[in-house]
CSV table of N, CA and C in Angstrom, one decimal:
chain,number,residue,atom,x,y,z
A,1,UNK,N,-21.2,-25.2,20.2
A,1,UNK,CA,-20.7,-24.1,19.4
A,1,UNK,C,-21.4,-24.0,18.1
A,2,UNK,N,-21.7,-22.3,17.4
A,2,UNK,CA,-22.4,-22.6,16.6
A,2,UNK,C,-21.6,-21.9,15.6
A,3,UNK,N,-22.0,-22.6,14.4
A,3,UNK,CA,-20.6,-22.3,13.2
A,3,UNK,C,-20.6,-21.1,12.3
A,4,UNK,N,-20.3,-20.0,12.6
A,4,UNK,CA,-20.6,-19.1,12.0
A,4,UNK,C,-20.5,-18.5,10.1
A,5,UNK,N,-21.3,-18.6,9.7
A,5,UNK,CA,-21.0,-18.7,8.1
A,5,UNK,C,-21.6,-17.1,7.3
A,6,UNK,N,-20.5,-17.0,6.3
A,6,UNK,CA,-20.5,-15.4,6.0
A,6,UNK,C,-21.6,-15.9,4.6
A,7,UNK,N,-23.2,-15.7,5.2
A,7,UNK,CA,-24.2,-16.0,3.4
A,7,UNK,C,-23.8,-15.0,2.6
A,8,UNK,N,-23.6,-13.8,3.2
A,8,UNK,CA,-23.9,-12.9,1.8
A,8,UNK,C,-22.9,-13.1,1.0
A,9,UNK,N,-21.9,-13.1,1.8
A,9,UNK,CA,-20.2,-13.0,1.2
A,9,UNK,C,-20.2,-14.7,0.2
A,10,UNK,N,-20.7,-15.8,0.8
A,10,UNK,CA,-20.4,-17.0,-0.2
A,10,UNK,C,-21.5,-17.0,-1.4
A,11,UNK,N,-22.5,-15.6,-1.3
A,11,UNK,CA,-23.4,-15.9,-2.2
A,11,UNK,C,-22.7,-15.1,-3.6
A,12,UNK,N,-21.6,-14.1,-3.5
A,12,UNK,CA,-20.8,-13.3,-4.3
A,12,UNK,C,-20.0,-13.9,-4.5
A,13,UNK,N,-19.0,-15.4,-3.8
A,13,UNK,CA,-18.4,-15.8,-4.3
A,13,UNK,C,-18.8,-16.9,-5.3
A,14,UNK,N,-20.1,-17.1,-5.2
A,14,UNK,CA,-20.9,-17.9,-6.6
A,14,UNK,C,-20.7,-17.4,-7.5
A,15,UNK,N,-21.2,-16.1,-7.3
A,15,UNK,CA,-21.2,-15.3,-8.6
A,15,UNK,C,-20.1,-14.6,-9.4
A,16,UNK,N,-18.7,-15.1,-8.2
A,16,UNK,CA,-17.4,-14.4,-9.0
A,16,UNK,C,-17.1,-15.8,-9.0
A,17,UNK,N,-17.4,-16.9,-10.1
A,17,UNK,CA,-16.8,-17.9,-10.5
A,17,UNK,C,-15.3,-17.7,-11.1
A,18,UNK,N,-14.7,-18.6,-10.1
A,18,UNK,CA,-13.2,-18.6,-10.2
A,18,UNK,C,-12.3,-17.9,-8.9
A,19,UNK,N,-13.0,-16.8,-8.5
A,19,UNK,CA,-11.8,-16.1,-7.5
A,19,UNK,C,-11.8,-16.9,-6.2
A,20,UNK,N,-10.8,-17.8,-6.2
A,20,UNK,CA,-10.1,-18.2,-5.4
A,20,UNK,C,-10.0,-18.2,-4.0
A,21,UNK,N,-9.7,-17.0,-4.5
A,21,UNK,CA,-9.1,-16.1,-3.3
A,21,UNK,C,-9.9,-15.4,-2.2
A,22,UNK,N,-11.2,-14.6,-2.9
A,22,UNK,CA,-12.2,-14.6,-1.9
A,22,UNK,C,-13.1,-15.7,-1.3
A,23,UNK,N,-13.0,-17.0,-2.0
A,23,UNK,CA,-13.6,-18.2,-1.3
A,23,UNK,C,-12.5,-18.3,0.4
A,24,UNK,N,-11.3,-18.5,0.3
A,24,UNK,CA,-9.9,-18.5,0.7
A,24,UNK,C,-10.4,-17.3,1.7
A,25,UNK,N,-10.2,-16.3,1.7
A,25,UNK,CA,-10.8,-15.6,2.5
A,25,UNK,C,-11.9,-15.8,3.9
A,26,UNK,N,-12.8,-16.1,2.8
A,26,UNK,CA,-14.7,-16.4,3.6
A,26,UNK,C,-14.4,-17.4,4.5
A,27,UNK,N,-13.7,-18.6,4.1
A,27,UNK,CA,-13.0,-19.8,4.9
A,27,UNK,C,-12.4,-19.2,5.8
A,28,UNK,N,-11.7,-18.6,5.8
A,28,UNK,CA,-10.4,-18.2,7.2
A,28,UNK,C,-11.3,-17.2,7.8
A,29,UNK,N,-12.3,-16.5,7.5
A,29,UNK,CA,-13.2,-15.5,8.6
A,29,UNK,C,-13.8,-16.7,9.2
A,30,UNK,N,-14.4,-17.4,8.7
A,30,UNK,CA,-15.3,-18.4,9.1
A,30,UNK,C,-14.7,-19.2,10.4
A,31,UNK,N,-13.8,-19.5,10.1
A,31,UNK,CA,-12.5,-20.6,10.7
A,31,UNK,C,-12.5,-20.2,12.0
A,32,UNK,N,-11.8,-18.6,11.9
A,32,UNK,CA,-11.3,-18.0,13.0
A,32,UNK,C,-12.1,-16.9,14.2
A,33,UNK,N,-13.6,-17.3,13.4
A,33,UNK,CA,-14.7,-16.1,14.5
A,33,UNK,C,-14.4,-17.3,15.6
A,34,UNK,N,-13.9,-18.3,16.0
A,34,UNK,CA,-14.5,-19.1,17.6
A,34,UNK,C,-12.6,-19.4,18.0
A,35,UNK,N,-11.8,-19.4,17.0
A,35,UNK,CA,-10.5,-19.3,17.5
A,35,UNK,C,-9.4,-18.4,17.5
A,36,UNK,N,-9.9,-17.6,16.7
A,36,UNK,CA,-8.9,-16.2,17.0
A,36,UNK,C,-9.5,-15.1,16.7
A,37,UNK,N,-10.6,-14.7,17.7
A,37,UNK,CA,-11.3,-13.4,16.9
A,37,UNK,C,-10.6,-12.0,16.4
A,38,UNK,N,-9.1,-11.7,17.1
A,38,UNK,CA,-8.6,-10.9,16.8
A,38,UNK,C,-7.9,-10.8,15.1
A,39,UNK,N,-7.7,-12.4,14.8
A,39,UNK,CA,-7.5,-12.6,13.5
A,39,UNK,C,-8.7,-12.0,12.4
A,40,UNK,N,-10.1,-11.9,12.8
A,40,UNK,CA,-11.2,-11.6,11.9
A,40,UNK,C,-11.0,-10.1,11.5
A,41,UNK,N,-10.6,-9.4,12.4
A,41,UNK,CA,-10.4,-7.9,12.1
A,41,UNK,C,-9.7,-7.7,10.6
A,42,UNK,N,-8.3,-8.6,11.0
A,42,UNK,CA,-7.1,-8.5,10.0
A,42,UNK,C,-8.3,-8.9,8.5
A,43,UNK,N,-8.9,-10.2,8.7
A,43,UNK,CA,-9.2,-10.6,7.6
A,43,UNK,C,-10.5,-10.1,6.9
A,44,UNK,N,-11.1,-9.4,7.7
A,44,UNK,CA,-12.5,-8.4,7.4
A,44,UNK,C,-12.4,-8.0,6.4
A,45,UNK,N,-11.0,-6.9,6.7
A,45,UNK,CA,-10.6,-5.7,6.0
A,45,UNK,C,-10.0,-6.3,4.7
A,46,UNK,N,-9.4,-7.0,5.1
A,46,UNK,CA,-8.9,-7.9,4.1
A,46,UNK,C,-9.6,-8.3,2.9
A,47,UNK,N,-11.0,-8.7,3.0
A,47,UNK,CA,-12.0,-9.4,2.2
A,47,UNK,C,-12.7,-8.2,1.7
A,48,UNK,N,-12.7,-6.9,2.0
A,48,UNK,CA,-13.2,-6.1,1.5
A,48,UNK,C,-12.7,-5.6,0.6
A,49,UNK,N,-10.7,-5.1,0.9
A,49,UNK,CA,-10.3,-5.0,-0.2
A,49,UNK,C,-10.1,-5.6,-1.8
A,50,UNK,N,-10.2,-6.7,-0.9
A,50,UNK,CA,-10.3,-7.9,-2.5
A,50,UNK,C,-11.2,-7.8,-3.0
A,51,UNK,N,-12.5,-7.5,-2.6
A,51,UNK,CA,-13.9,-7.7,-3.5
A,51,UNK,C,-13.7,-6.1,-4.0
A,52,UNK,N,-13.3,-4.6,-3.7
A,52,UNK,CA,-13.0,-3.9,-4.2
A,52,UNK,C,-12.0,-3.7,-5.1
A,53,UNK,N,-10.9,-4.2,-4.7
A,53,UNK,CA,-9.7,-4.6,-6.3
A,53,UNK,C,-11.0,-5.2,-7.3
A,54,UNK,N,-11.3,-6.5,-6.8
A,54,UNK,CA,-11.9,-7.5,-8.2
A,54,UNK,C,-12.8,-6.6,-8.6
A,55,UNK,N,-14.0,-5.5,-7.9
A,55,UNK,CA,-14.8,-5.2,-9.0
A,55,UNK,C,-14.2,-3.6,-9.9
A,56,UNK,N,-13.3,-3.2,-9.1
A,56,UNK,CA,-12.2,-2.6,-10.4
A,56,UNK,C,-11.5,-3.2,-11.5
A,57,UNK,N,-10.6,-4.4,-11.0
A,57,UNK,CA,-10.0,-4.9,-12.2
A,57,UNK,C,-11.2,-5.3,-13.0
A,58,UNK,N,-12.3,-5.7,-12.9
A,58,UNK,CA,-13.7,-6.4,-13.5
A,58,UNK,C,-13.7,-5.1,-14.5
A,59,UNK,N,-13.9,-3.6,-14.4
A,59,UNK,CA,-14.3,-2.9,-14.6
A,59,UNK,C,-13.2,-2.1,-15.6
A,60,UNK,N,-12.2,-2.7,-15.7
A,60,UNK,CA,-10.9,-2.2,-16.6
A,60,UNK,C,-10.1,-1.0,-15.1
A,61,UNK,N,-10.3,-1.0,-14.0
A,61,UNK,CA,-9.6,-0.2,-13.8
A,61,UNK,C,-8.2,-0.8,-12.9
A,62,UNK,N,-7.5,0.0,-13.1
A,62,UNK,CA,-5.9,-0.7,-12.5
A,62,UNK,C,-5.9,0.0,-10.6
A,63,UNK,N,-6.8,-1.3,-9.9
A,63,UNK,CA,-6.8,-0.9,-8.6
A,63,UNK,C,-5.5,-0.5,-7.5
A,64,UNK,N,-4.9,0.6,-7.6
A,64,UNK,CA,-3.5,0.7,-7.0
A,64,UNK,C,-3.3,0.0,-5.7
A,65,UNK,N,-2.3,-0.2,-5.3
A,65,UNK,CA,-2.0,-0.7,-4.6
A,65,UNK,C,-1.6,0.0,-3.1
A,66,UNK,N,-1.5,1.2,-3.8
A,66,UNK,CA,-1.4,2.5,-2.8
A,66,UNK,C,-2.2,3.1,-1.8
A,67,UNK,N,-3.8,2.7,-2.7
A,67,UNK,CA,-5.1,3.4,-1.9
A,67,UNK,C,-5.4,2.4,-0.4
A,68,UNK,N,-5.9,2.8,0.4
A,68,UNK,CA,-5.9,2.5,1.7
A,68,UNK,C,-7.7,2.0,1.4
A,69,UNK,N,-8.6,1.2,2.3
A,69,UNK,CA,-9.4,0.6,1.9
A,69,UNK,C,-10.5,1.6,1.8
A,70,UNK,N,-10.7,2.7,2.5
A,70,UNK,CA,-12.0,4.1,2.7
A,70,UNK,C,-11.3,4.2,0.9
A,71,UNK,N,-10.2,4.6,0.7
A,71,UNK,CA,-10.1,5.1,-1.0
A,71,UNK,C,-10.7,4.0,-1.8
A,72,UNK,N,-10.5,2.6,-1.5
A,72,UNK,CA,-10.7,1.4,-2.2
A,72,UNK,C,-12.7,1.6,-2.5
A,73,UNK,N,-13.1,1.9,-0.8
A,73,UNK,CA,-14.4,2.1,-1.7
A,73,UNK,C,-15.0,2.9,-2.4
A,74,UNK,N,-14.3,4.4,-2.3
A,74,UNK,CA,-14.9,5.5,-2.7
A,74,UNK,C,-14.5,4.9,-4.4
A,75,UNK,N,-13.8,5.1,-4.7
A,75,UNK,CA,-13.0,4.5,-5.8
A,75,UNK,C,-14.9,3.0,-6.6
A,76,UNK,N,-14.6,2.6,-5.5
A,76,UNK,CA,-15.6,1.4,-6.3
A,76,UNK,C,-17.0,1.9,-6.5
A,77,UNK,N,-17.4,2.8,-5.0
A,77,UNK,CA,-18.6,3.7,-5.6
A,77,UNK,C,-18.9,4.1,-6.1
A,78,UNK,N,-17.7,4.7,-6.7
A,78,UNK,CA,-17.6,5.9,-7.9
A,78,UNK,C,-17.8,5.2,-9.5
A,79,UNK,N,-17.3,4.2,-9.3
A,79,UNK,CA,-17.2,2.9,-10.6
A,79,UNK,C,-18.9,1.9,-10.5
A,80,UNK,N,-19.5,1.8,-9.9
A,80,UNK,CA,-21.3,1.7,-9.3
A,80,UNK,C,-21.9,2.5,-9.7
A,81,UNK,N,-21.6,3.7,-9.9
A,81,UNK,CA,-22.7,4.8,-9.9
A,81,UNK,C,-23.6,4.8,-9.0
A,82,UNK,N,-23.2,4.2,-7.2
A,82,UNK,CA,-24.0,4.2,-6.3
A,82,UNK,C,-23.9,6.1,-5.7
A,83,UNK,N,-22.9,6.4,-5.8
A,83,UNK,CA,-22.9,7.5,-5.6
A,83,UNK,C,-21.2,8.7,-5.8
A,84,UNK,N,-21.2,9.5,-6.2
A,84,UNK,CA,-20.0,10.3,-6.8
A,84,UNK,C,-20.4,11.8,-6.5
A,85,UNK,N,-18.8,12.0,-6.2
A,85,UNK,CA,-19.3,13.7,-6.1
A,85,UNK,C,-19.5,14.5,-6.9
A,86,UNK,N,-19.8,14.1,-8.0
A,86,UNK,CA,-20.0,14.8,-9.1
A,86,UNK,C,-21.5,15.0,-9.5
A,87,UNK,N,-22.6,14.4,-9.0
A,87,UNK,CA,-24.3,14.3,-8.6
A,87,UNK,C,-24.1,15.5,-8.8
A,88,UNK,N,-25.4,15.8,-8.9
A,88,UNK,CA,-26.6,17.3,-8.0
A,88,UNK,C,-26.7,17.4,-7.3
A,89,UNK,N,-25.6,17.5,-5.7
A,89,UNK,CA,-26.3,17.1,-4.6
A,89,UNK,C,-27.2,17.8,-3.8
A,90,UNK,N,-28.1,18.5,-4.8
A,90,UNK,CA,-29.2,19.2,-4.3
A,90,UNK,C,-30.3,18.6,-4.7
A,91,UNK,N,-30.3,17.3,-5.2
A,91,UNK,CA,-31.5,16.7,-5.4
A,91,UNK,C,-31.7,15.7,-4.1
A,92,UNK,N,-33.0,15.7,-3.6
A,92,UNK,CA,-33.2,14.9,-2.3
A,92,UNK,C,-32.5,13.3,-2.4
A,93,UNK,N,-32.4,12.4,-3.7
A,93,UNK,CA,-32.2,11.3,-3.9
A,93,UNK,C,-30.8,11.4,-3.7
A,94,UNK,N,-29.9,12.2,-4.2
A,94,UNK,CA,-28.4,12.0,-4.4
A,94,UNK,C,-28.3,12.1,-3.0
A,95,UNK,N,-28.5,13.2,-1.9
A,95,UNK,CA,-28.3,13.3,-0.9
A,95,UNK,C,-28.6,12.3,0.2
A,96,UNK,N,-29.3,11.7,0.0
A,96,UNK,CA,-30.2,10.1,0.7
A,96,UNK,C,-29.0,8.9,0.2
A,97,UNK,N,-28.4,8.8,-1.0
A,97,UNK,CA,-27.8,8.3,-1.7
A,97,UNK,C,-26.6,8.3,-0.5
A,98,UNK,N,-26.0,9.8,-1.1
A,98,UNK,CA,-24.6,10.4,-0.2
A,98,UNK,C,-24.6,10.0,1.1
A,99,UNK,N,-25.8,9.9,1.9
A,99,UNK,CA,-25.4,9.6,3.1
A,99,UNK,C,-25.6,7.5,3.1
A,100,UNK,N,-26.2,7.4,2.8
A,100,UNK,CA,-26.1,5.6,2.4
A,100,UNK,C,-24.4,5.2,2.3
A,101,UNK,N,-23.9,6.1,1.3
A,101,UNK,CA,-22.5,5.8,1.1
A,101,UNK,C,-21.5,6.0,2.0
A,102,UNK,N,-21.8,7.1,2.7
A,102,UNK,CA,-21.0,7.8,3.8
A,102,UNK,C,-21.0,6.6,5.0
A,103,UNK,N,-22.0,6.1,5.2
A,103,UNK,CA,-22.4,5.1,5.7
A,103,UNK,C,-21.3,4.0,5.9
A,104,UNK,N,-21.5,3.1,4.7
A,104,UNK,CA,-20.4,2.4,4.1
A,104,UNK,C,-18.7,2.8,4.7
A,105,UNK,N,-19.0,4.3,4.4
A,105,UNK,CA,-17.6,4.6,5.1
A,105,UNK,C,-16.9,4.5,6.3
A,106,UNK,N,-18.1,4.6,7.2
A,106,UNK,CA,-18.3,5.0,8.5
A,106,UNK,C,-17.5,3.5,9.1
A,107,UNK,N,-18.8,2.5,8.2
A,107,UNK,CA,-18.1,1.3,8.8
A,107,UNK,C,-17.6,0.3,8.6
A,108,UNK,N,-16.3,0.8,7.6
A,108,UNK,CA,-15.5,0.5,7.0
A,108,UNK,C,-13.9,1.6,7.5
A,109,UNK,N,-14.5,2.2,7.9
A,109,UNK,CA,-13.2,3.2,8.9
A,109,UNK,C,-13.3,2.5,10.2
A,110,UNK,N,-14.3,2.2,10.6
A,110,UNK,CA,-14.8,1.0,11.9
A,110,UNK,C,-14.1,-0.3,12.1
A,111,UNK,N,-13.6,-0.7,10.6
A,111,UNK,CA,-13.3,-2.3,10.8
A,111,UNK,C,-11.7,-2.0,10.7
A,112,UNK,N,-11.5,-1.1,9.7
A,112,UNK,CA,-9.9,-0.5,9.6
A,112,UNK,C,-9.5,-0.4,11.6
A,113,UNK,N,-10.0,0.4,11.8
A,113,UNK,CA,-9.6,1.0,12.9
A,113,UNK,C,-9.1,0.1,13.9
A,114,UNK,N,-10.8,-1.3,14.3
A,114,UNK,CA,-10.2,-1.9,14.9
A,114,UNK,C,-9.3,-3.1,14.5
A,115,UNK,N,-9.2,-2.9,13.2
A,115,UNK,CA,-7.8,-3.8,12.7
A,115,UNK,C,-6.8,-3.4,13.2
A,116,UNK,N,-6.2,-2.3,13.2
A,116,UNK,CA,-5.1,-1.4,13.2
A,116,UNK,C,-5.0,-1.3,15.1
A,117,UNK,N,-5.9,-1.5,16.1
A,117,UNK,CA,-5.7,-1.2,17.4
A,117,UNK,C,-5.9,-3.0,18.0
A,118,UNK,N,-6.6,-3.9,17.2
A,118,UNK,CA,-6.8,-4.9,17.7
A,118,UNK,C,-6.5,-5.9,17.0
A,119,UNK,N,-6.3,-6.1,15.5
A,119,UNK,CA,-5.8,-7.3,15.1
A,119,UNK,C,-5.0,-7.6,15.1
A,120,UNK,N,-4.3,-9.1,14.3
A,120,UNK,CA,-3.3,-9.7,15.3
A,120,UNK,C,-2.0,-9.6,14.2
A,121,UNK,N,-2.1,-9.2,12.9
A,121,UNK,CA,-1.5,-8.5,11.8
A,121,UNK,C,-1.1,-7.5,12.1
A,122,UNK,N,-2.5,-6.2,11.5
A,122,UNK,CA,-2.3,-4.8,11.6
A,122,UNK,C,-1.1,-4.0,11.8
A,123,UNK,N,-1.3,-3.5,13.1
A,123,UNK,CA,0.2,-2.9,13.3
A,123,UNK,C,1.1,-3.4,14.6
A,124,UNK,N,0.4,-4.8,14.6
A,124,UNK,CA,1.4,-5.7,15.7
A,124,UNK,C,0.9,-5.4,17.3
A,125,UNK,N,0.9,-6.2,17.9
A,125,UNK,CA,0.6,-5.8,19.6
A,125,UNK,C,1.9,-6.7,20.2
A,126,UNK,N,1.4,-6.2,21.4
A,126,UNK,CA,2.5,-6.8,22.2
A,126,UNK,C,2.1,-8.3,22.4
A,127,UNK,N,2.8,-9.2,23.4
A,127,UNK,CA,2.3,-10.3,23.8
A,127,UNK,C,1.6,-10.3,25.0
A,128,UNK,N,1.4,-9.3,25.4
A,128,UNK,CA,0.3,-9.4,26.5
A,128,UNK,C,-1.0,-8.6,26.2
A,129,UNK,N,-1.0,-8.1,25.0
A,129,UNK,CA,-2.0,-6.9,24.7
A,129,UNK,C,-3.3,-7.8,25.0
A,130,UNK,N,-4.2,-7.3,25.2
A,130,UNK,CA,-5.6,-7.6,25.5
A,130,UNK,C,-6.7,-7.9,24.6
A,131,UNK,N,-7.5,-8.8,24.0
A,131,UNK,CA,-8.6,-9.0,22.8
A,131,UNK,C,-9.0,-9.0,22.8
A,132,UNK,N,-10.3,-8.6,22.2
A,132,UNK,CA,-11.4,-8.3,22.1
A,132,UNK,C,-12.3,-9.6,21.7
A,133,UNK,N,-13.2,-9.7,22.0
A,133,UNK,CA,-14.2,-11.4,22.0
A,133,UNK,C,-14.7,-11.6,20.6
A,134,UNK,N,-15.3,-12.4,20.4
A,134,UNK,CA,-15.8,-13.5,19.9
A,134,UNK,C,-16.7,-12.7,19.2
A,135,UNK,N,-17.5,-12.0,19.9
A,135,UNK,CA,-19.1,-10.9,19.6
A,135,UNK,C,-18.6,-10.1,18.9
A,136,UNK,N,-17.5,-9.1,19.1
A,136,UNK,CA,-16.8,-8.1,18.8
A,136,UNK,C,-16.6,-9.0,17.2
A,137,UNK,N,-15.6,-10.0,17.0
A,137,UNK,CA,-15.3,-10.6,15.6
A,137,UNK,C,-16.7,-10.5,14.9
A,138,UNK,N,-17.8,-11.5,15.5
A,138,UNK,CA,-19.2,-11.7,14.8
A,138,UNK,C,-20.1,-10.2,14.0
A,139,UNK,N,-19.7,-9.1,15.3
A,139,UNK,CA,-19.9,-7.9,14.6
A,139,UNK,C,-19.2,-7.7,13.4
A,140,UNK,N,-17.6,-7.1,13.1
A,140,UNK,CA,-16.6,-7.0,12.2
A,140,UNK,C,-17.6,-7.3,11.3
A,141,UNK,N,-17.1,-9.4,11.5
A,141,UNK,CA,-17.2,-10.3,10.4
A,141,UNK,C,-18.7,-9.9,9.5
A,142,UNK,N,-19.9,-9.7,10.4
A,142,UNK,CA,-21.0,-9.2,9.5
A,142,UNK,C,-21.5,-8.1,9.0
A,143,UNK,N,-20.3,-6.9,9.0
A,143,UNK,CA,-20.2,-6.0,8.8
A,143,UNK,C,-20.2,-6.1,7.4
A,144,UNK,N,-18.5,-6.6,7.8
A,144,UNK,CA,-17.9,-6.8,5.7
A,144,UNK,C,-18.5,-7.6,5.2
A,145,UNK,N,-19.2,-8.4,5.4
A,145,UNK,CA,-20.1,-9.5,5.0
A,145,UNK,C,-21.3,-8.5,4.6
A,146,UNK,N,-22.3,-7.9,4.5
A,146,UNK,CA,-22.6,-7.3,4.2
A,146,UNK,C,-22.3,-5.7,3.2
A,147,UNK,N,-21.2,-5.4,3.4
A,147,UNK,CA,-20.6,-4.1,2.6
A,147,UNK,C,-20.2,-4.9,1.7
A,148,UNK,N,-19.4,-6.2,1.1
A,148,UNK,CA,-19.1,-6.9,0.2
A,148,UNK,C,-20.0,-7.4,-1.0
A,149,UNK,N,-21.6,-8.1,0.0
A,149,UNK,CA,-22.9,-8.0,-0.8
A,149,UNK,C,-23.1,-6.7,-1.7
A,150,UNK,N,-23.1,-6.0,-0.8
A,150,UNK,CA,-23.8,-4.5,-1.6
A,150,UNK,C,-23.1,-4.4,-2.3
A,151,UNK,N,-21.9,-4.4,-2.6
A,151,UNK,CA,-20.8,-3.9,-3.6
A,151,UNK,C,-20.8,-4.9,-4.9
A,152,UNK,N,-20.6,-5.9,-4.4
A,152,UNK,CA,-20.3,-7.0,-5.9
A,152,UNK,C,-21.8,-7.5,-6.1
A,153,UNK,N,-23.0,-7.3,-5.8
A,153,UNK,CA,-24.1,-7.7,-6.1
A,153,UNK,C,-24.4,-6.5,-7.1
A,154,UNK,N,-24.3,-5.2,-6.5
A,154,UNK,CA,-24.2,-3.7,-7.7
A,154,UNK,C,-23.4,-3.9,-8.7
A,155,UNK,N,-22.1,-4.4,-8.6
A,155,UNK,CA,-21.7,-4.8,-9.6
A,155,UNK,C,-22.1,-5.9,-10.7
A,156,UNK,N,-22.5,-7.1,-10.2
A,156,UNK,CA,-22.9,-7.9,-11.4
A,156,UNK,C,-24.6,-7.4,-11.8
């Protein structure tokens, strides 16, 4: 068995000395890619929102509690200056930008989704419902593992 470890994600937990909580996180994806892959979904999404709260609260902004995680990033992108609707988006750069970001959305609506039809949180399954593998977690897990990097690496 081979131990699957989230680099990008523990290399941003260096650099947010002190949060806890996303170490706490990176642990429990790590834990559960070989024993409960349906758990990685729940906790993907999970690790994404936290690293988008933290680089709002970082940023003086009061991350509501209300926004669903696609709002959590636009919200953070917007606080990045990776990209905002407010551009020129008739300049070739912003548009190359806008779709980079869109991007991000894409799959990050991807990890939501299969949270919400396959994880073991989300919105509940039955006891016989069916799970998705191990590969399926490894994907998720290196998803947000990467959308996390980009985010809090832009940020500091």
């Amino acid at each position: 068995m081979t131990y699957f470890v989230l680099q990008a994600s523990r290399q941003i937990a260096d650099m947010a000395a002190g949060a806890i909580h996303i170490i706490a996180q990176i642990e429990a994806i790590e834990s559960a890619i070989q024993k409960s892959p349906a758990f990685v979904f729940d906790l993907s999404k999970s690790l994404i929102d936290m690293v988008c709260k933290t680089i709002l609260k970082d940023r003086g902004i009061d991350p509501q509690n209300k926004l669903d995680t696609p709002q959590l990033l636009k919200e953070t992108l917007k606080v990045l200056s990776l990209h905002h609707d407010e551009l020129d988006q008739t300049e070739k750069t912003y548009d190359s930008l806008k779709r980079i970001a869109n991007g991000l959305h894409t799959a990050i609506s991807g990890v939501c989704e299969l949270r919400n039809m396959h994880g073991m949180i989300g919105h509940g399954q039955d006891g016989y419902a069916l799970t998705l593998e191990s590969i399926h977690a490894h994907f998720v897990a290196s998803a947000a593992d990467t959308i996390v990097h980009i985010l809090y690496r832009s940020h500091k």
